[in-house]
PDB file of C-alpha atoms in Angstrom:
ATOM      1  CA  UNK A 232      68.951  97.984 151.530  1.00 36.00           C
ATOM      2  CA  UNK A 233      67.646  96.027 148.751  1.00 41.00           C
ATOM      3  CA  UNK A 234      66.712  92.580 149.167  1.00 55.00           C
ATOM      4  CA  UNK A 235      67.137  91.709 145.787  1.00 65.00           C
ATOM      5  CA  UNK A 236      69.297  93.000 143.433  1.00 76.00           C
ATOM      6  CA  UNK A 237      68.968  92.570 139.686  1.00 80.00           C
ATOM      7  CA  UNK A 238      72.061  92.291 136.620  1.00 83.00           C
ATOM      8  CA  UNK A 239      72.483  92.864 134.648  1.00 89.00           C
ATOM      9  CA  UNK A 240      70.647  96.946 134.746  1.00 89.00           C
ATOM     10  CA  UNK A 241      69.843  96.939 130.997  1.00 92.00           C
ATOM     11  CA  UNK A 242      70.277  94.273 128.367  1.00 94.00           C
ATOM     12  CA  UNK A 243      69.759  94.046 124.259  1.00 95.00           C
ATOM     13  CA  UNK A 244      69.764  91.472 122.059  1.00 96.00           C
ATOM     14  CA  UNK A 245      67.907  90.803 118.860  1.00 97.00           C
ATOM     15  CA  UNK A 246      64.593  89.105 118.544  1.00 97.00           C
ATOM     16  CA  UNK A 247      65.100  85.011 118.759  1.00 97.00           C
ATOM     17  CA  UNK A 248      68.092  85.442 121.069  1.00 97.00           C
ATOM     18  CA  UNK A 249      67.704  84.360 124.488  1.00 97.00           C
ATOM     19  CA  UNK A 250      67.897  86.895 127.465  1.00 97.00           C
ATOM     20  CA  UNK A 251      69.333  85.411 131.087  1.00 96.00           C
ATOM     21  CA  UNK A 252      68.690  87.993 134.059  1.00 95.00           C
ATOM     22  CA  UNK A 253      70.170  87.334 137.441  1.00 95.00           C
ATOM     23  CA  UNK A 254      68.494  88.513 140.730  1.00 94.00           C
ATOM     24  CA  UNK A 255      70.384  88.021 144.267  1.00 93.00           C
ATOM     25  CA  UNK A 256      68.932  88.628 147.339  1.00 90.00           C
ATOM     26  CA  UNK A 257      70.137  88.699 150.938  1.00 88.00           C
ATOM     27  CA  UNK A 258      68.112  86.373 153.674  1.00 85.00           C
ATOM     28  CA  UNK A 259      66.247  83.160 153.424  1.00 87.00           C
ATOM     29  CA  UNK A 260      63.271  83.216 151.643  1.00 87.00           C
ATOM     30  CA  UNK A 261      60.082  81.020 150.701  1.00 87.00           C
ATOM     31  CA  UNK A 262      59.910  82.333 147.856  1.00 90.00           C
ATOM     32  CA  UNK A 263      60.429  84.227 144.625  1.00 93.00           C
ATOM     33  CA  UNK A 264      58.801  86.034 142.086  1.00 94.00           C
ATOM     34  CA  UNK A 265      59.590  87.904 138.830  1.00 95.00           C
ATOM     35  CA  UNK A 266      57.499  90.628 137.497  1.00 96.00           C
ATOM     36  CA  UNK A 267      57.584  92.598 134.437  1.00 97.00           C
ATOM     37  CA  UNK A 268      56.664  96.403 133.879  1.00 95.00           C
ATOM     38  CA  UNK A 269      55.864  97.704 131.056  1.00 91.00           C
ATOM     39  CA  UNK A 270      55.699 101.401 129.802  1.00 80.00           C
ATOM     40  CA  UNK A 271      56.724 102.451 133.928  1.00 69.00           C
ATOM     41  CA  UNK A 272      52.892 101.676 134.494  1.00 81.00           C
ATOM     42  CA  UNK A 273      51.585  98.502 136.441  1.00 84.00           C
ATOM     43  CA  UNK A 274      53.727  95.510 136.888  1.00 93.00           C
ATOM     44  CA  UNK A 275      52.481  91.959 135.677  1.00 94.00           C
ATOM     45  CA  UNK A 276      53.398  88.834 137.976  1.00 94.00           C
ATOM     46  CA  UNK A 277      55.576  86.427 135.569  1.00 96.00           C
ATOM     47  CA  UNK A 278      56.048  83.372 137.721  1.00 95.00           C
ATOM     48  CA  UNK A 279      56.801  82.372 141.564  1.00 93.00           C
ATOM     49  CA  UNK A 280      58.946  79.938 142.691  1.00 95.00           C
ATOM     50  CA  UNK A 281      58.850  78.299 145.913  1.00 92.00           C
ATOM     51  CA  UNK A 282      62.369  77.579 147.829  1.00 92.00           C
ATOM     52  CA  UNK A 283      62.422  73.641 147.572  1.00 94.00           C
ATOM     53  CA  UNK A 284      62.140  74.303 143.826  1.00 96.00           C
ATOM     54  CA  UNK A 285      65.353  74.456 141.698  1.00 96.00           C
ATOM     55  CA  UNK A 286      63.355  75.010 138.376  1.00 97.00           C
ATOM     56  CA  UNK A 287      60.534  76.059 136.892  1.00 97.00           C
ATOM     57  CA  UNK A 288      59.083  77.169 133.822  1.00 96.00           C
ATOM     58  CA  UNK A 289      56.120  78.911 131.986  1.00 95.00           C
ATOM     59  CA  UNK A 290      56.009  79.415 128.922  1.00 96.00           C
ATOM     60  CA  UNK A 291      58.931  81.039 127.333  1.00 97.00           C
ATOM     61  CA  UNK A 292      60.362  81.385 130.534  1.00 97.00           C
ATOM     62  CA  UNK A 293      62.614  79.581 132.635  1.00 98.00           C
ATOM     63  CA  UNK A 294      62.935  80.469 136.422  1.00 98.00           C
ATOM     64  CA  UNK A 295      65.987  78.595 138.736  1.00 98.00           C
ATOM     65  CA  UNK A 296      66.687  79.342 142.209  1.00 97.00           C
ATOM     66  CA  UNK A 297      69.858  78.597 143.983  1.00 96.00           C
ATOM     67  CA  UNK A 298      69.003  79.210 147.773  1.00 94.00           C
ATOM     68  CA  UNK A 299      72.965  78.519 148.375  1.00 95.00           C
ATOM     69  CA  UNK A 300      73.826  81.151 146.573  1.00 94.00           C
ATOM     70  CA  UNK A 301      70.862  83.259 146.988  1.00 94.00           C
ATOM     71  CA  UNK A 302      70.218  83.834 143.257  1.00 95.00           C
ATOM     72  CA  UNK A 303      67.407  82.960 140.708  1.00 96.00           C
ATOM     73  CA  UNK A 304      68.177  83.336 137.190  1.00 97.00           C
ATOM     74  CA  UNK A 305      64.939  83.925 134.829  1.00 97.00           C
ATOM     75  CA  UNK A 306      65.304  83.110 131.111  1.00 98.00           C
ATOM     76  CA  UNK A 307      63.307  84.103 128.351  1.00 98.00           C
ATOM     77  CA  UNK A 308      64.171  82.096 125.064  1.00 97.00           C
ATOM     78  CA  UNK A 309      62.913  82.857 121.672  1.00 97.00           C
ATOM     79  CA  UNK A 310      62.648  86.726 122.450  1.00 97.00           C
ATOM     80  CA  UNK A 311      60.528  88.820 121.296  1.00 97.00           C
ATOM     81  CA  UNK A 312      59.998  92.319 120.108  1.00 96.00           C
ATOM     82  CA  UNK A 313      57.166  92.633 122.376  1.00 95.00           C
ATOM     83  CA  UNK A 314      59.506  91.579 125.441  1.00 97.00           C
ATOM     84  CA  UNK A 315      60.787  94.487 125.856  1.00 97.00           C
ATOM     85  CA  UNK A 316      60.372  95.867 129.251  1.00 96.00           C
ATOM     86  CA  UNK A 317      61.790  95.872 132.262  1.00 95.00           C
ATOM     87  CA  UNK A 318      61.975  92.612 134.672  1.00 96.00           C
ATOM     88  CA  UNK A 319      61.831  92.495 138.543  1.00 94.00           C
ATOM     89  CA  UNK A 320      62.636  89.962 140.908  1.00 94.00           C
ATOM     90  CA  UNK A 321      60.396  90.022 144.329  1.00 92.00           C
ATOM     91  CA  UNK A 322      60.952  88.596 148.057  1.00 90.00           C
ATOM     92  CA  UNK A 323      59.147  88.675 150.967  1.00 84.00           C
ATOM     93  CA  UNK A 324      60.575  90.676 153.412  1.00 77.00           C
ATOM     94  CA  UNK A 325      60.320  88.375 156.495  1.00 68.00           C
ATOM     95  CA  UNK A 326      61.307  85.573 154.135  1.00 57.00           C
ATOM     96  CA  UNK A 327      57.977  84.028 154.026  1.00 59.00           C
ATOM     97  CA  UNK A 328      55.532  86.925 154.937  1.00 63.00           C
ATOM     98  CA  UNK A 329      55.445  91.002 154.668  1.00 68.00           C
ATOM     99  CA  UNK A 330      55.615  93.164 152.146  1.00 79.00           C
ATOM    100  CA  UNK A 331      57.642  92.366 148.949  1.00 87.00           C
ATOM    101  CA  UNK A 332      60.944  94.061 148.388  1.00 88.00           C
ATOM    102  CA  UNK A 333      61.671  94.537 144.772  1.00 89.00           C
ATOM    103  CA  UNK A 334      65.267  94.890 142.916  1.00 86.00           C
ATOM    104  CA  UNK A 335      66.076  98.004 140.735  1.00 87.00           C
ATOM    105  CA  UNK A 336      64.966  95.583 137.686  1.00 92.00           C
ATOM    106  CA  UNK A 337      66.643  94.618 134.722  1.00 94.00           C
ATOM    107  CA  UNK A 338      65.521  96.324 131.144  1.00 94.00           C
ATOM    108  CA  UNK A 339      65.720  94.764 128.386  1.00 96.00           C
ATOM    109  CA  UNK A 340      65.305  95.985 125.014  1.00 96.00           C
ATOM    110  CA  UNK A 341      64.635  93.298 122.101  1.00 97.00           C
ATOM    111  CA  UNK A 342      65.578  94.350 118.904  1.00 96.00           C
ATOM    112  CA  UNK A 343      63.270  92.898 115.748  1.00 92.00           C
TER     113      UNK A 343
ATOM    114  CA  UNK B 209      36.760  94.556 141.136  1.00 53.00           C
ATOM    115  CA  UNK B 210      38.238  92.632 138.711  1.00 78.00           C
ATOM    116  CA  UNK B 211      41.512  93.922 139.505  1.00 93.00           C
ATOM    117  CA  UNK B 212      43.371  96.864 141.440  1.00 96.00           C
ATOM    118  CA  UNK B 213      41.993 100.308 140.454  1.00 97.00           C
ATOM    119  CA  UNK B 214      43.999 103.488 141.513  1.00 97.00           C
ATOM    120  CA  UNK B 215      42.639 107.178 141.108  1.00 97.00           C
ATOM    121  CA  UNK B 216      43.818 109.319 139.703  1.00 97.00           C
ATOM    122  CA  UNK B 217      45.857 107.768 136.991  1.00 96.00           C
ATOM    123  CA  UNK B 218      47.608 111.037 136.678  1.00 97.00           C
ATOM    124  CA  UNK B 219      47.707 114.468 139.068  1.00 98.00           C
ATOM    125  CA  UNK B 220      49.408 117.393 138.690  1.00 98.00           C
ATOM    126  CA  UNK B 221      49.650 119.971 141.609  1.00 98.00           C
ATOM    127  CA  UNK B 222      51.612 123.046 142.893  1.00 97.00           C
ATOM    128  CA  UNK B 223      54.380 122.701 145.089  1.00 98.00           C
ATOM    129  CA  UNK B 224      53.105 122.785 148.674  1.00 98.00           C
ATOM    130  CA  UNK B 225      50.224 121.591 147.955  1.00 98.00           C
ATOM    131  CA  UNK B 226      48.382 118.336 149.476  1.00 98.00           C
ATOM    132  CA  UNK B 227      47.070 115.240 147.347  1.00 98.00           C
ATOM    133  CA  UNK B 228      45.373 111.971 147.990  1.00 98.00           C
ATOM    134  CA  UNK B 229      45.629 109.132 145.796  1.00 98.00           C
ATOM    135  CA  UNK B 230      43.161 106.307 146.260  1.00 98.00           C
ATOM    136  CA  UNK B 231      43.906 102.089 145.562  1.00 98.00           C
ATOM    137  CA  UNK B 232      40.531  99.901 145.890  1.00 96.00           C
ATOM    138  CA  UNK B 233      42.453  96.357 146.181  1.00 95.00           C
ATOM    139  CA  UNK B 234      41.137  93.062 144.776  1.00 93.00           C
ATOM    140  CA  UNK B 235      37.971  92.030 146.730  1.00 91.00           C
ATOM    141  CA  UNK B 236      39.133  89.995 149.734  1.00 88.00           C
ATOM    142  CA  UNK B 237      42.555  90.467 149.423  1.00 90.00           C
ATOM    143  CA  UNK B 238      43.885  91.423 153.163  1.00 89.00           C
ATOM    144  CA  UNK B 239      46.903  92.645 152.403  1.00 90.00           C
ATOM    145  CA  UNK B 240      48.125  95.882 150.058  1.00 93.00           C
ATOM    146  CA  UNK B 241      51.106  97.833 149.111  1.00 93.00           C
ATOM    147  CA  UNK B 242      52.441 101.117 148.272  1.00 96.00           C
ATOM    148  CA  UNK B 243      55.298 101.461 145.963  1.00 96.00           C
ATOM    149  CA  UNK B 244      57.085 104.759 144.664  1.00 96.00           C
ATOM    150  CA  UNK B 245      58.966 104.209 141.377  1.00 95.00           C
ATOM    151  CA  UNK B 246      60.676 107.186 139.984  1.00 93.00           C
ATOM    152  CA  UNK B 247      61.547 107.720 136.413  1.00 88.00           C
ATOM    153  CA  UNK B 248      63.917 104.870 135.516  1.00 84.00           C
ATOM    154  CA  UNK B 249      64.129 103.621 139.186  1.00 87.00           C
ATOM    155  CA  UNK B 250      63.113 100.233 141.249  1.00 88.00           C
ATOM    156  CA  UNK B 251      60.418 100.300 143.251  1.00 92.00           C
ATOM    157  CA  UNK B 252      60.306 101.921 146.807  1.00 93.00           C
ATOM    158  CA  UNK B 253      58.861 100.205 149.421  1.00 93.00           C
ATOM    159  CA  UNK B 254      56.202 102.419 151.200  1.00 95.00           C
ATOM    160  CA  UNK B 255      54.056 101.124 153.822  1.00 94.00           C
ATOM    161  CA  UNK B 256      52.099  97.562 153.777  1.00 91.00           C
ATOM    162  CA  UNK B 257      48.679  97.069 155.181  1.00 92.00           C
ATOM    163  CA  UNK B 258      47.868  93.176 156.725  1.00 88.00           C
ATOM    164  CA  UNK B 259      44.355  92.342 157.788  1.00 85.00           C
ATOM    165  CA  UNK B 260      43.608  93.768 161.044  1.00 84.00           C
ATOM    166  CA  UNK B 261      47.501  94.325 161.898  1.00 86.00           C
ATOM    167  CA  UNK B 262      49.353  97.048 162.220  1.00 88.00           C
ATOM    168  CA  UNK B 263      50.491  98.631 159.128  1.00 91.00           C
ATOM    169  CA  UNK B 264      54.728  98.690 157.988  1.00 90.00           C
ATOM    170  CA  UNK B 265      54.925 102.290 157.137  1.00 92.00           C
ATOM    171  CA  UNK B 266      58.933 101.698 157.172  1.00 91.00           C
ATOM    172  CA  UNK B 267      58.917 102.835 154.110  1.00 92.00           C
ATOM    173  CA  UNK B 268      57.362 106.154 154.439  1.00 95.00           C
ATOM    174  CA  UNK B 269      60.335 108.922 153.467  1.00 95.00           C
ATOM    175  CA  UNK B 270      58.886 111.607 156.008  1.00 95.00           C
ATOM    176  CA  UNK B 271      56.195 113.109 158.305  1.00 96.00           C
ATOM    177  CA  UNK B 272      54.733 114.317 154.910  1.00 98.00           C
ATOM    178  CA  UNK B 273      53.618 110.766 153.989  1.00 98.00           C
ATOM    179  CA  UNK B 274      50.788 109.248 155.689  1.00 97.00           C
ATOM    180  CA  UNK B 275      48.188 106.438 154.667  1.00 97.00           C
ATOM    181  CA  UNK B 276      44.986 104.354 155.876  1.00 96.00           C
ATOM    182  CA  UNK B 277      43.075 101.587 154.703  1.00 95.00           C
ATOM    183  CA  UNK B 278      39.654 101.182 155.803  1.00 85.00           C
ATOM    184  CA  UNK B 279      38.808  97.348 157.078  1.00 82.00           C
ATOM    185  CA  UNK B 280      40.020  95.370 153.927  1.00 81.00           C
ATOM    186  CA  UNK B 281      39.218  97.888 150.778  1.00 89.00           C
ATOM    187  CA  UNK B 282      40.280 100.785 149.990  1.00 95.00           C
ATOM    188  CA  UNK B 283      43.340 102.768 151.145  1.00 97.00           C
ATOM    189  CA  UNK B 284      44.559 106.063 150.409  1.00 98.00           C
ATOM    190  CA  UNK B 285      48.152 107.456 150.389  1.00 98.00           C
ATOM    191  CA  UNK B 286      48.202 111.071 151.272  1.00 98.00           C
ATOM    192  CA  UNK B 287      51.292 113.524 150.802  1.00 98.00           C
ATOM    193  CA  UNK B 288      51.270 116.919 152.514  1.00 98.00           C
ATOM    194  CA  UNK B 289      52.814 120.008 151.847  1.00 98.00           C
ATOM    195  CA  UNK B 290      54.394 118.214 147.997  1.00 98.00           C
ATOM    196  CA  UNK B 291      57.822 118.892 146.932  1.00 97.00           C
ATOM    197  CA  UNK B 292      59.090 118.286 143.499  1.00 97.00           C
ATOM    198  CA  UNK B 293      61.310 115.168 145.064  1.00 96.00           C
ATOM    199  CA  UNK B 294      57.672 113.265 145.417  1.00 97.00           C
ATOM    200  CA  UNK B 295      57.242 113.723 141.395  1.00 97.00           C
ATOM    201  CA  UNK B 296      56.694 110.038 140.611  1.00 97.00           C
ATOM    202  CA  UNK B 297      54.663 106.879 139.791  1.00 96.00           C
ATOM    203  CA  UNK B 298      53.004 105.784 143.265  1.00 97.00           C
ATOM    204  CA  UNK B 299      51.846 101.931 142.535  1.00 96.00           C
ATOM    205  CA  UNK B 300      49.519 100.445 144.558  1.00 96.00           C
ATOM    206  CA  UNK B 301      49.015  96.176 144.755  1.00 94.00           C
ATOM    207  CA  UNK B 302      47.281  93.809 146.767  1.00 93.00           C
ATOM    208  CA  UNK B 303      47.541  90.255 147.398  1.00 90.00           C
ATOM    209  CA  UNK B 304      46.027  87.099 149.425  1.00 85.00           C
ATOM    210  CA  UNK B 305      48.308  85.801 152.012  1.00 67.00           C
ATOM    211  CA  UNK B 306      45.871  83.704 153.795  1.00 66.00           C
ATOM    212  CA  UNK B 307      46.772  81.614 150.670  1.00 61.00           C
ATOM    213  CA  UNK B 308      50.693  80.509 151.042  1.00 55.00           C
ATOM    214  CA  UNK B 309      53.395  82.207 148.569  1.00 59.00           C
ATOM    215  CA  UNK B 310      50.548  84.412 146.735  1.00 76.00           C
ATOM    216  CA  UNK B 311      51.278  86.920 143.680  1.00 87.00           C
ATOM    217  CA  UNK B 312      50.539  90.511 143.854  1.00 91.00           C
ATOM    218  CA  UNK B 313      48.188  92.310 141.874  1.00 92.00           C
ATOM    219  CA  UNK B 314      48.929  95.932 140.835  1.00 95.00           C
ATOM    220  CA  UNK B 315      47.385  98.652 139.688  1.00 96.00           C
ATOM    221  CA  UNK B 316      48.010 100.974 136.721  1.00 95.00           C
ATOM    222  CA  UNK B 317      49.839 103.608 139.156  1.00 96.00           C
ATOM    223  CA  UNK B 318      48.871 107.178 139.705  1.00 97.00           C
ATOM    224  CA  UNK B 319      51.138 109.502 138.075  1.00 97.00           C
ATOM    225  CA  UNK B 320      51.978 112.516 139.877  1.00 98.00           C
ATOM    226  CA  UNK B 321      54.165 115.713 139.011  1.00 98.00           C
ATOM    227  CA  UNK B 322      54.689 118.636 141.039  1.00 98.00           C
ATOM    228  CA  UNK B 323      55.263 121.888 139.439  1.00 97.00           C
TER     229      UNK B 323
END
């Protein structure tokens, strides 16, 4: 089964809008990571957050992580045309160690 | 390398037939991944290679599927006997978990269609 688990499947808005995607997962983790794929080619590591973090951000992006409720939201504000892609959230498998499971990934289309 | 190379970035072959596709990791990193993605999809979990460990081939859909990694560099995924069910992107990534909560790094995917 699939540790995390991405909504919502597809999203659009228009460019300056802000997207939200959620990601849930199942067990305790260390940590977190979102990814973005472009073009169904190689995906790009967006940002990691570690479990005694409850925010981060990068950029455009905004990351939270609610280990209570086993959810991280990422946010991208300002969007852009070129954000369009589609955005996966990562966990380690053992929680802390082991391959990464990935959700089914959130696309989002940004509309100029 | 300066970052994950995977060959061949596309491969078509007949049904039945066998194919290797090749990932050389970023130098030093001990651990690397196979993904599937088909068209649309999430990534599929394949097998994950650790250092000197044993690999997690968990992930491996059947018999057909097999891979090795020599040392800490390259690995190659091999399918046997392909049916049109393995038509996909296979994504290969590496990473350095002697370093706590490490990214992966992932190559541009080979594509591969069966006919």
């Amino acid at each position: 089964s699939q540790q995390g688990e991405e909504d919502p499947q597809a999203l659009s808005i228009q460019e300056g809008e802000n997207a939200t995607m959620n990601c849930s997962y199942k067990t305790s983790i260390n940590n977190l990571q979102w990814y973005r794929q472009n073009s169904g080619r190689g995906l790009v590591h967006l940002i990691l957050i570690r479990s005694n973090e409850r925010e981060k951000h990068s950029g455009r992006l905004r990351v939270t992580l609610d280990t209570s409720k086993k959810s991280s939201s990422l946010l991208i504000t300002a969007s852009r045309a070129a954000d369009t892609a589609s955005y996966f959230c990562a966990t380690p498998r053992g929680g802390s160690q082991g391959n990464l499971i990935f959700g089914k990934g959130t696309k989002l289309s940004v509309k100029p | 390398g300066a970052g994950v190379s995977q060959s061949p970035s596309n491969k078509v072959t007949e049904k039945g037939k066998d194919v290797e596709l090749r990932c050389d990791p970023i130098s030093g990193h001990t651990a690397l991944y196979w993904y599937r993605q088909r068209l649309g999809q999430g990534l599929e979990f394949l097998i994950y290679f650790q250092g000197n460990s044993a690999p997690d081939k968990s992930g491996l859909p059947s018999d057909r599927f097999s891979a090795e990694r020599t040392g800490e560099s390259v690995s190659t995924l091999t399918i046997q006997r392909t049916q049109q069910e393995d038509s996909a992107v296979y994504l290969c990534a590496s990473s350095s978990p002697r370093q706590a909560n490490t990214e992966a790094f992932f190559g541009q995917g080979t594509r591969l269609t069966v006919v």
